[in-house]
PDB file of C-alpha atoms and ligand atoms in Angstrom:
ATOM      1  CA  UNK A   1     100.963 120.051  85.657  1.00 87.00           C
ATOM      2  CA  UNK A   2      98.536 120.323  82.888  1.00 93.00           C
ATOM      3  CA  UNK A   3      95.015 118.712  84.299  1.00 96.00           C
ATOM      4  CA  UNK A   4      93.441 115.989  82.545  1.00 97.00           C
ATOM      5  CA  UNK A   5      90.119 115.076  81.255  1.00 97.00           C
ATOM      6  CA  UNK A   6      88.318 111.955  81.191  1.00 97.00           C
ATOM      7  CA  UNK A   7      85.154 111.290  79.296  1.00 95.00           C
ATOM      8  CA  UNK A   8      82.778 109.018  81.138  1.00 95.00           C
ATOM      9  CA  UNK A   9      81.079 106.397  79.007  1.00 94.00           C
ATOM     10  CA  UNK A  10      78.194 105.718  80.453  1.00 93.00           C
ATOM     11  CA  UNK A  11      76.601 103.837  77.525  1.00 92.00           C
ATOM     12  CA  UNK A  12      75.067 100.294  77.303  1.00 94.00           C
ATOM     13  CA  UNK A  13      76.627  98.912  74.150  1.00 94.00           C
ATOM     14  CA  UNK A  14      80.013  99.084  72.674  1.00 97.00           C
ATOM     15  CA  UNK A  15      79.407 100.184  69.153  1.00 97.00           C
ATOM     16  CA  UNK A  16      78.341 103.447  70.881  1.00 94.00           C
ATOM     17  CA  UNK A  17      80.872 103.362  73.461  1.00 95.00           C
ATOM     18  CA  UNK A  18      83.550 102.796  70.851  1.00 97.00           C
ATOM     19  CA  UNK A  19      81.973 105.797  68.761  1.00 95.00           C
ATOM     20  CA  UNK A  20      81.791 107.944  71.534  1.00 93.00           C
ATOM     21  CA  UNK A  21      85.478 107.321  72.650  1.00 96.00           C
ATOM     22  CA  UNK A  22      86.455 107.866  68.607  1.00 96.00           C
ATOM     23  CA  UNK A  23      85.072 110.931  68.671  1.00 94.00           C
ATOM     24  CA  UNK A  24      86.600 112.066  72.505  1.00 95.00           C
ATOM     25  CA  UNK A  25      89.993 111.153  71.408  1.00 97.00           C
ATOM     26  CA  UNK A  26      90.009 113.215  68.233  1.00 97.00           C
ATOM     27  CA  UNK A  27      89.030 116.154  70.353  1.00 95.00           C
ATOM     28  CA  UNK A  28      92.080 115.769  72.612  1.00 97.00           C
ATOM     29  CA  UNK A  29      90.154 113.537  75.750  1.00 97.00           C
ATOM     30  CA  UNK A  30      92.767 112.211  77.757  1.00 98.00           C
ATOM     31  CA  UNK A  31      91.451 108.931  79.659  1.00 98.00           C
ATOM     32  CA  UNK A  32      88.212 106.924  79.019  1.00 98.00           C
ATOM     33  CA  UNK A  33      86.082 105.301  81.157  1.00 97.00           C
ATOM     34  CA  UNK A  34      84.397 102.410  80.709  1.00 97.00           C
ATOM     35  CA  UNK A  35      80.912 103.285  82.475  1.00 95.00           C
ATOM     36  CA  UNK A  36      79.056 101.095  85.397  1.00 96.00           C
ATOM     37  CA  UNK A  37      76.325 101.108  82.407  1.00 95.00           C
ATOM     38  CA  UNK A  38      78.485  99.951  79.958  1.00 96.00           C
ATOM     39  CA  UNK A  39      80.452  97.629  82.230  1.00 97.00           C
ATOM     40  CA  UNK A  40      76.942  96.179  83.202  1.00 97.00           C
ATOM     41  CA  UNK A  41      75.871  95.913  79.759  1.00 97.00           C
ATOM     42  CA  UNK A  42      78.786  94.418  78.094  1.00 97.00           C
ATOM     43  CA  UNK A  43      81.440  93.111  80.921  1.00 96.00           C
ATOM     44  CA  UNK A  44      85.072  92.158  80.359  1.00 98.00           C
ATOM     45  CA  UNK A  45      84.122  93.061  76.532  1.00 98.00           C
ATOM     46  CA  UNK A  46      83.725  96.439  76.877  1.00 98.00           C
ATOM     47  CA  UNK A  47      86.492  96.815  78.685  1.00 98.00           C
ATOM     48  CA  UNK A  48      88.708  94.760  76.139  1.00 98.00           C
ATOM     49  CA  UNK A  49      87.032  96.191  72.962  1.00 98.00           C
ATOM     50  CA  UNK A  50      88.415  99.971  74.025  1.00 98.00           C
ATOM     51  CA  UNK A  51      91.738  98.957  74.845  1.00 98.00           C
ATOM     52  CA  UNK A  52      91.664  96.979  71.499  1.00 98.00           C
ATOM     53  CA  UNK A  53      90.651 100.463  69.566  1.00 98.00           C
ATOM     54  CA  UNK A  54      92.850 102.227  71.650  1.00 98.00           C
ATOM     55  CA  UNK A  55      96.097 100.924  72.487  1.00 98.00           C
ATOM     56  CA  UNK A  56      97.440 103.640  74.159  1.00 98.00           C
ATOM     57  CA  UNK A  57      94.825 105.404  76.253  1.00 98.00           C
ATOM     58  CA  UNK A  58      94.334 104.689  80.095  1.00 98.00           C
ATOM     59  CA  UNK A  59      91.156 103.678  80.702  1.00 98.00           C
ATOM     60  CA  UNK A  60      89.370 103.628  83.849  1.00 98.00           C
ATOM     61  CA  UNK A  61      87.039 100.737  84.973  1.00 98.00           C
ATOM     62  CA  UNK A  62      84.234 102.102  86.753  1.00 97.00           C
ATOM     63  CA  UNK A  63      83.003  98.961  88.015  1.00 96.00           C
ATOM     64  CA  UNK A  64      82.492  99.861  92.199  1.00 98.00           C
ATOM     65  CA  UNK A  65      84.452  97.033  93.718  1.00 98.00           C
ATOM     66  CA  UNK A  66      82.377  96.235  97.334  1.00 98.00           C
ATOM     67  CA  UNK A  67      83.597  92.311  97.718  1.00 98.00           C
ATOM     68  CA  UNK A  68      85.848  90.405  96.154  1.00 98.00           C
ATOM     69  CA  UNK A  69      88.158  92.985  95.461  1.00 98.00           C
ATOM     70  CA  UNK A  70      91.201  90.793  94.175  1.00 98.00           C
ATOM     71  CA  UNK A  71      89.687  88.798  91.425  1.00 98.00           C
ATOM     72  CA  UNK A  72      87.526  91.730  90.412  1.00 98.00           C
ATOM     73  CA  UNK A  73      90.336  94.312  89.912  1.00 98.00           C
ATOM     74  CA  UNK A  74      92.702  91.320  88.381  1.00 98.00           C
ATOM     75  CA  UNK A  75      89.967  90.774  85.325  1.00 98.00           C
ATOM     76  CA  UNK A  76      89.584  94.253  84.726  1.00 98.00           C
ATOM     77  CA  UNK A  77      93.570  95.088  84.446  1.00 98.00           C
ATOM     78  CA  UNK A  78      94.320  92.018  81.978  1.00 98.00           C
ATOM     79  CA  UNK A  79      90.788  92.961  79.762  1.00 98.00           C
ATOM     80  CA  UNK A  80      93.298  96.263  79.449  1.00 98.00           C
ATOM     81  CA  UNK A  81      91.915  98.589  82.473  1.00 98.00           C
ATOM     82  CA  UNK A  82      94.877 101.216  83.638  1.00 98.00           C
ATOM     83  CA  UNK A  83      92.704 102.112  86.464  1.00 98.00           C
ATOM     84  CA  UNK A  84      89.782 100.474  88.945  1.00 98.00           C
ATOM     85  CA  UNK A  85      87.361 101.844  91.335  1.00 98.00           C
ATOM     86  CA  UNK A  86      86.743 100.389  94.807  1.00 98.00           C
ATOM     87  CA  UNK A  87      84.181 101.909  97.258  1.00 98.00           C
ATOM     88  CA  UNK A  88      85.268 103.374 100.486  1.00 98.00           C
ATOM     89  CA  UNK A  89      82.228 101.668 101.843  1.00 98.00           C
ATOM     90  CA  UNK A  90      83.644  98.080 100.974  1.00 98.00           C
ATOM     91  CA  UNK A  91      85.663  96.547 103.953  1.00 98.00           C
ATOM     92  CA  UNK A  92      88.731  97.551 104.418  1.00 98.00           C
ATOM     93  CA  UNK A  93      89.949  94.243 103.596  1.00 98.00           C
ATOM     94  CA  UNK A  94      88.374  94.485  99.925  1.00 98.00           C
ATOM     95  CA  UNK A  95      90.321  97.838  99.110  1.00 98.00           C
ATOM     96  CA  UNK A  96      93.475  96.102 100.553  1.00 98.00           C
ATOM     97  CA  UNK A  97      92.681  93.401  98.280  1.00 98.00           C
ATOM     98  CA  UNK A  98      91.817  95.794  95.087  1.00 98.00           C
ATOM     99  CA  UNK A  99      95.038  97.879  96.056  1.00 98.00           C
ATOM    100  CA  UNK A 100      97.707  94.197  95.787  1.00 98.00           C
ATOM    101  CA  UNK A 101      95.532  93.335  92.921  1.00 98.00           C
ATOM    102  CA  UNK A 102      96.398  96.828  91.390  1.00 98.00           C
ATOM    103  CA  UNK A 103     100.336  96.118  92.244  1.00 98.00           C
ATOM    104  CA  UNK A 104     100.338  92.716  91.109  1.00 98.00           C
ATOM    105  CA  UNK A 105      98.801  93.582  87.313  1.00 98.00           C
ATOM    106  CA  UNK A 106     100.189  97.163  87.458  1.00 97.00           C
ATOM    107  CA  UNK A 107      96.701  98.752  87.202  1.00 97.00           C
ATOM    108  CA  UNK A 108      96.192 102.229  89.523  1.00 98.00           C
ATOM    109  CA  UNK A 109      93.110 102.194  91.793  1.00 98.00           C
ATOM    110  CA  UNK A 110      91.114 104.777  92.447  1.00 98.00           C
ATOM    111  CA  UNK A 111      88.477 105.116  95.993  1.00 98.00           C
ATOM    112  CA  UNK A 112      85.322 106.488  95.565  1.00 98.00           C
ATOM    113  CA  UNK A 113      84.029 108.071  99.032  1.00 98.00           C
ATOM    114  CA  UNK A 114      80.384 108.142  97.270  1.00 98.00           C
ATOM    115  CA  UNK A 115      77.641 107.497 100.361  1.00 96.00           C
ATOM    116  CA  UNK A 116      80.763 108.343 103.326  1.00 98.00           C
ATOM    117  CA  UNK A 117      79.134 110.103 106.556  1.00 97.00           C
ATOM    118  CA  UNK A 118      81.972 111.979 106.620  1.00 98.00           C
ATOM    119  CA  UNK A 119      83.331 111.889 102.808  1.00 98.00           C
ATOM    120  CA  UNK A 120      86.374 113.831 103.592  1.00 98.00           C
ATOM    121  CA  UNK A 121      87.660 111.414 106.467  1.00 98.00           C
ATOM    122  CA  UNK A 122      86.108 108.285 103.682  1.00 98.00           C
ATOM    123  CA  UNK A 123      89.218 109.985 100.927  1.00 98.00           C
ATOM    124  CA  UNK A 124      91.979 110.039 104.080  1.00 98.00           C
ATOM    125  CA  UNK A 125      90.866 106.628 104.638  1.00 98.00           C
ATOM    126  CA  UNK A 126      91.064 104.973 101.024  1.00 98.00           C
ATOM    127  CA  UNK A 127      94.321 107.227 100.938  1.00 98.00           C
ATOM    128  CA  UNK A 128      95.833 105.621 104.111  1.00 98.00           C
ATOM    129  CA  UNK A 129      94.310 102.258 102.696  1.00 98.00           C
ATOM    130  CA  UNK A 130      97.011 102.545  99.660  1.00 98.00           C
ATOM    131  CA  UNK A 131      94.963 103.934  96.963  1.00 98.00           C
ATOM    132  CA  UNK A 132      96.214 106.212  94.011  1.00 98.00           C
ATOM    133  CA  UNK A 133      93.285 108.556  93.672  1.00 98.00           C
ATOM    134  CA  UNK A 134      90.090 109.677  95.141  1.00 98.00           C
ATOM    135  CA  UNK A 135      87.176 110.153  93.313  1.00 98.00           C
ATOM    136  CA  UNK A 136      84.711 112.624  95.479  1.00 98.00           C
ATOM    137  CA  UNK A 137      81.630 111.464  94.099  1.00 97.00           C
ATOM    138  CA  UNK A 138      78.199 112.450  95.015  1.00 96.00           C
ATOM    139  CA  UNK A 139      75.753 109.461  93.663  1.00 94.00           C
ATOM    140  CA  UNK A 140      73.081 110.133  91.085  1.00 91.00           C
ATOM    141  CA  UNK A 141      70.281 108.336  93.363  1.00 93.00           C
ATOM    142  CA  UNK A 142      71.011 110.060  96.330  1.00 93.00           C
ATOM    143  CA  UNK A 143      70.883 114.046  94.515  1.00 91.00           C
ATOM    144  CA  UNK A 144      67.859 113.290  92.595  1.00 89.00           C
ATOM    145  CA  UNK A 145      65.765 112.405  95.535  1.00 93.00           C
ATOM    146  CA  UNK A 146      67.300 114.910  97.529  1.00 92.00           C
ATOM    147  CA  UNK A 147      66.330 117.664  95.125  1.00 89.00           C
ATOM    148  CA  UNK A 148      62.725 115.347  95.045  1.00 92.00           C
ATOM    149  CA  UNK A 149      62.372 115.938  98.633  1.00 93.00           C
ATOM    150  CA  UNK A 150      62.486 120.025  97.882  1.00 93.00           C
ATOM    151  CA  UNK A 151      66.242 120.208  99.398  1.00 91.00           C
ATOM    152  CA  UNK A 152      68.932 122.124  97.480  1.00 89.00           C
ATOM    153  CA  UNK A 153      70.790 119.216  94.805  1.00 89.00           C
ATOM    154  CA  UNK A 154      74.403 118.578  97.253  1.00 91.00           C
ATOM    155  CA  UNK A 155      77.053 118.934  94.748  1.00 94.00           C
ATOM    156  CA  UNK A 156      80.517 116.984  94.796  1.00 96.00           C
ATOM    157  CA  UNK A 157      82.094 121.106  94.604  1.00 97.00           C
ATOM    158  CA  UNK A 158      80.845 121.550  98.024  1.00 96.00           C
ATOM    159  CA  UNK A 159      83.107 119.751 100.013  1.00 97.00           C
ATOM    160  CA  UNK A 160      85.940 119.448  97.048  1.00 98.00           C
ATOM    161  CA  UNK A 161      88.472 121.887  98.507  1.00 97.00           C
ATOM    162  CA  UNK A 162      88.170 120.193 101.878  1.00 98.00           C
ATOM    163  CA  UNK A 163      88.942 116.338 100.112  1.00 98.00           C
ATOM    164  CA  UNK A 164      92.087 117.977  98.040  1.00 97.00           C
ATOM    165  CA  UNK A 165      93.561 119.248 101.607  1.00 97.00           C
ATOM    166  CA  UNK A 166      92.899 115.848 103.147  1.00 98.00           C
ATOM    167  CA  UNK A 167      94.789 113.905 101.147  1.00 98.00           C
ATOM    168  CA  UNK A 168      98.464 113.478  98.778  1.00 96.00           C
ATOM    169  CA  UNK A 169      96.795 111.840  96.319  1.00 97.00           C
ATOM    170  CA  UNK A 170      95.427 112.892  93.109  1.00 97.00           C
ATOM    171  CA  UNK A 171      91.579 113.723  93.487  1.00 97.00           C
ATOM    172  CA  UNK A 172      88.343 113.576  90.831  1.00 97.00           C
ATOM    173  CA  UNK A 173      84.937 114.936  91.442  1.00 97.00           C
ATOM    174  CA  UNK A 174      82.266 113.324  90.020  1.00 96.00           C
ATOM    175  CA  UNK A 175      78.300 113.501  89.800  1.00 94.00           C
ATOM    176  CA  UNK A 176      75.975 116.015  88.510  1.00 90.00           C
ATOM    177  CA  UNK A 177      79.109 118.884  87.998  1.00 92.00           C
ATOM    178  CA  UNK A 178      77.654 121.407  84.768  1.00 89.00           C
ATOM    179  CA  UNK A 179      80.177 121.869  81.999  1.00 90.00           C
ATOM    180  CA  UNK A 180      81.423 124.746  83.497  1.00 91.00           C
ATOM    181  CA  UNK A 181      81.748 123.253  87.121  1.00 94.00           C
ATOM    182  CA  UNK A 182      83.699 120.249  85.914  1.00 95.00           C
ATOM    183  CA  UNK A 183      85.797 122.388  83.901  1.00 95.00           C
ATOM    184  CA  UNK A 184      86.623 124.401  87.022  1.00 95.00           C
ATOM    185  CA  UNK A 185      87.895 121.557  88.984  1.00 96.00           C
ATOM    186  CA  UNK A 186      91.382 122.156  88.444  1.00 96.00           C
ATOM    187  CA  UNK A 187      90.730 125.278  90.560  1.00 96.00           C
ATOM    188  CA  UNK A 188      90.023 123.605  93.499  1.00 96.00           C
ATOM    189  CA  UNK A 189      93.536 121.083  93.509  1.00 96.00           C
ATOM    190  CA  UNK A 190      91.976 118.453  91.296  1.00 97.00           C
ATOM    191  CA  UNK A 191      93.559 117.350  88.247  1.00 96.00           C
ATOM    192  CA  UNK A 192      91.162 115.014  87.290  1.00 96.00           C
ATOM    193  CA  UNK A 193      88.278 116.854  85.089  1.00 97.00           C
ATOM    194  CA  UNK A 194      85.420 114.022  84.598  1.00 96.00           C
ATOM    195  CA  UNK A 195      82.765 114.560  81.698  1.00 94.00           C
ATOM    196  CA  UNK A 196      79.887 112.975  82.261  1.00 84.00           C
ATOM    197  CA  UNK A 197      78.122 110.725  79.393  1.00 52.00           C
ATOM    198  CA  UNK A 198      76.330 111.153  77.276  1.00 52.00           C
ATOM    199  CA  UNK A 199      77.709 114.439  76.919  1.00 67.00           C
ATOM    200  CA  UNK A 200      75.415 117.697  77.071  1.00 67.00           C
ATOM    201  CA  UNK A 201      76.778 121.087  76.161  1.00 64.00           C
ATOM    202  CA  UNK A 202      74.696 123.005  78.664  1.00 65.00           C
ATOM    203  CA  UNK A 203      77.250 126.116  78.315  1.00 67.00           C
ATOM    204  CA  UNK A 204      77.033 128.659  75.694  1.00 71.00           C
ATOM    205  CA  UNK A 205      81.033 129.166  75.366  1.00 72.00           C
ATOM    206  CA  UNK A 206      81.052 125.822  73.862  1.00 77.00           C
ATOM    207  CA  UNK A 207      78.178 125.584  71.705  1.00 78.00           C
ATOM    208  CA  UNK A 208      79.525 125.670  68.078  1.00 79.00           C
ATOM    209  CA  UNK A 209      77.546 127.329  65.737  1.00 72.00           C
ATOM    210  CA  UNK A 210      76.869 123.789  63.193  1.00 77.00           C
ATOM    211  CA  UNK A 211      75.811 122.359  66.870  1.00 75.00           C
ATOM    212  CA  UNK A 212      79.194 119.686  66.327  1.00 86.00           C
ATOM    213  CA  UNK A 213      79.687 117.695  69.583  1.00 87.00           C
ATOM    214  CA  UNK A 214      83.288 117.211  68.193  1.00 90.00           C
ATOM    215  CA  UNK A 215      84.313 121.078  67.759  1.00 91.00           C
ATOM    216  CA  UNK A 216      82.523 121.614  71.342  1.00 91.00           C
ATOM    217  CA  UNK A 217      84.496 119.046  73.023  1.00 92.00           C
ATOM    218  CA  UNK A 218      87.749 120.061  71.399  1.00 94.00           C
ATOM    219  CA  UNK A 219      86.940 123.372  73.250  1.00 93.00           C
ATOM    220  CA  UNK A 220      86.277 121.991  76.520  1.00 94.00           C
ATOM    221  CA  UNK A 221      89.890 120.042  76.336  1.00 96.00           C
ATOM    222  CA  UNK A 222      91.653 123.639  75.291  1.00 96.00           C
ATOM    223  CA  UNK A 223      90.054 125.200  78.657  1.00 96.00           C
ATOM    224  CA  UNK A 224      91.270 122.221  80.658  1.00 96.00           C
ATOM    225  CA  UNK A 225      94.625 122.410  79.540  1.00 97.00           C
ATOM    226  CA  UNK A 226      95.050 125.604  79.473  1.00 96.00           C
ATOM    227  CA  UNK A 227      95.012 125.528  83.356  1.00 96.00           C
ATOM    228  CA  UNK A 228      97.454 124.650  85.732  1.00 90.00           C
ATOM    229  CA  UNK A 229      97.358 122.238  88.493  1.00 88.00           C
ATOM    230  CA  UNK A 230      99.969 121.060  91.287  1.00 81.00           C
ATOM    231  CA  UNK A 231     101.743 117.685  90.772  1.00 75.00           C
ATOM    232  CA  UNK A 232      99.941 114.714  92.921  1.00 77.00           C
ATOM    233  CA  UNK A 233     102.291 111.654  93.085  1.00 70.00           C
ATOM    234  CA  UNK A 234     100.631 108.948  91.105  1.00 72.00           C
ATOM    235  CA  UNK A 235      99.954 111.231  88.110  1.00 77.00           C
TER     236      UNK A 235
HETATM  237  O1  LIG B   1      79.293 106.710  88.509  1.00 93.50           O
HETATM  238  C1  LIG B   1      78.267 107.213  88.174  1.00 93.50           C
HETATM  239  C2  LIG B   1      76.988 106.925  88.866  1.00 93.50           C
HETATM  240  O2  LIG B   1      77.259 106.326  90.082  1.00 93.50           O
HETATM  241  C3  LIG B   1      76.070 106.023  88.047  1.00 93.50           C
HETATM  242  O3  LIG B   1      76.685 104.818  87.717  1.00 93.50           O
HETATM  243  C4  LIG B   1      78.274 108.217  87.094  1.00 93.50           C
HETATM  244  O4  LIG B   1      79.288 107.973  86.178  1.00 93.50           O
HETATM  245  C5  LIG B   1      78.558 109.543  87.734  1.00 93.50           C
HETATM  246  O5  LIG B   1      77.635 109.812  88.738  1.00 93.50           O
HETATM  247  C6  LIG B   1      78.590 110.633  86.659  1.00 93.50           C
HETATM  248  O6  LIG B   1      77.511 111.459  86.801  1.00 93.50           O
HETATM  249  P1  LIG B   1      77.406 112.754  85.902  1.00 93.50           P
HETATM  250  O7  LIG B   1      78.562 113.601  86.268  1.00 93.50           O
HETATM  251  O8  LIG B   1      76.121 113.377  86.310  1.00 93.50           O
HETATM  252  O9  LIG B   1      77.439 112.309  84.474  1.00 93.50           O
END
């Protein structure tokens, strides 16, 4: 299957996010995601204002379900979210909740193992828990002080291959990942290539010579598709 990439907007206002997501979707960016930031910043609205300026598009709700899972996934799918996130270290209860949420307002959710002791037995769990993907995410608090403390930065690639052959289910990495190392995910068995936002072209192959975000991002989605990846179920 041809992988697919999703732009994260993390942004605090909608005029920007809705800009940002303009300019993603003329480049050939599959999904958006609405951002914690931006979810933070602007709620339900932010969420409703991109499906509203993009009918068609799935977008992704990043908004880190830990407790009331139900009510919290049910706002987000009928603002216009295709997808929600719930943390693996919620109760077990809460993703059960997010996952009949999820079939009752046909919205896909999505388990983030971010903070897991063991973050390839955390995907296995949210997988056996009924979720449709598994985002491997290491969390930008916990690699900046890290890399404070003088210890090499973790990076979600390090354990990536090990989460893919865990699990059935379609898997994302997510946190800190270079241009080139997102772009690479597909290597490793996942689909899912996240961009981080605000965007940063920190890779000379896609640096355009006018410096146009735009042209640069076209070029990331041509190296994405241009790979290959095995079908996962809910894709
Ligand atoms: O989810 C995120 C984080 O927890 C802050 O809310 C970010 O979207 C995620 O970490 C993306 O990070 P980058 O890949 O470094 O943009």
């Amino acid at each position: 299957m041809r992988p697919i990439v999703q732009i994260s907007l993390d942004l605090t206002n909608i005029d920007e996010a809705l800009e940002t997501a303009a300019l993603a979707m003329r480049a050939g960016v599959d999904w958006l995601e609405a951002g914690t930031p931006l979810i933070l910043a602007e709620g339900l609205h932010g969420v409703r204002a991109l499906r509203a300026a993009f009918p068609e598009t799935p977008i992704v709700a990043d908004l880190k379900t830990m407790d009331g899972g139900y009510l919290e996934a049910e706002m987000m799918a009928k603002a216009g979210a295709t997808h929600v996130v719930v943390m693996a270290r919620a109760h077990a209860e809460t993703v059960r909740c997010v996952v009949k949420a999820g079939a009752d307002f046909g919205c896909q959710v999505m388990g983030d193992n971010m903070v897991c002791d063991d973050m390839v037995a955390g995907a296995k769990w949210l997988e056996d828990l009924g979720c449709d993907f598994v985002i491997h995410h290491i969390g930008y608090d916990e690699r900046r002080g890290i890399a404070a403390r003088g210890n090499p930065m973790p990076s979600p690639l390090d354990q990536l291959r090990e989460v893919v052959d865990a699990v059935k289910i379609p898997v994302q990495a997510v946190g800190g990942l270079s241009l080139e190392q997102a772009i690479a995910c597909p290597k490793y068995g996942a689909p899912l290539v996240v961009l981080g936002a605000p965007l940063t072209i920190d890779a000379d192959a896609f640096r355009t010579a006018d410096g146009d975000l735009e042209s640069s991002l076209r070029l990331i989605c041509e190296a994405v598709h241009a790979q290959d990846c095995p079908i996962r179920d809910s894709l």
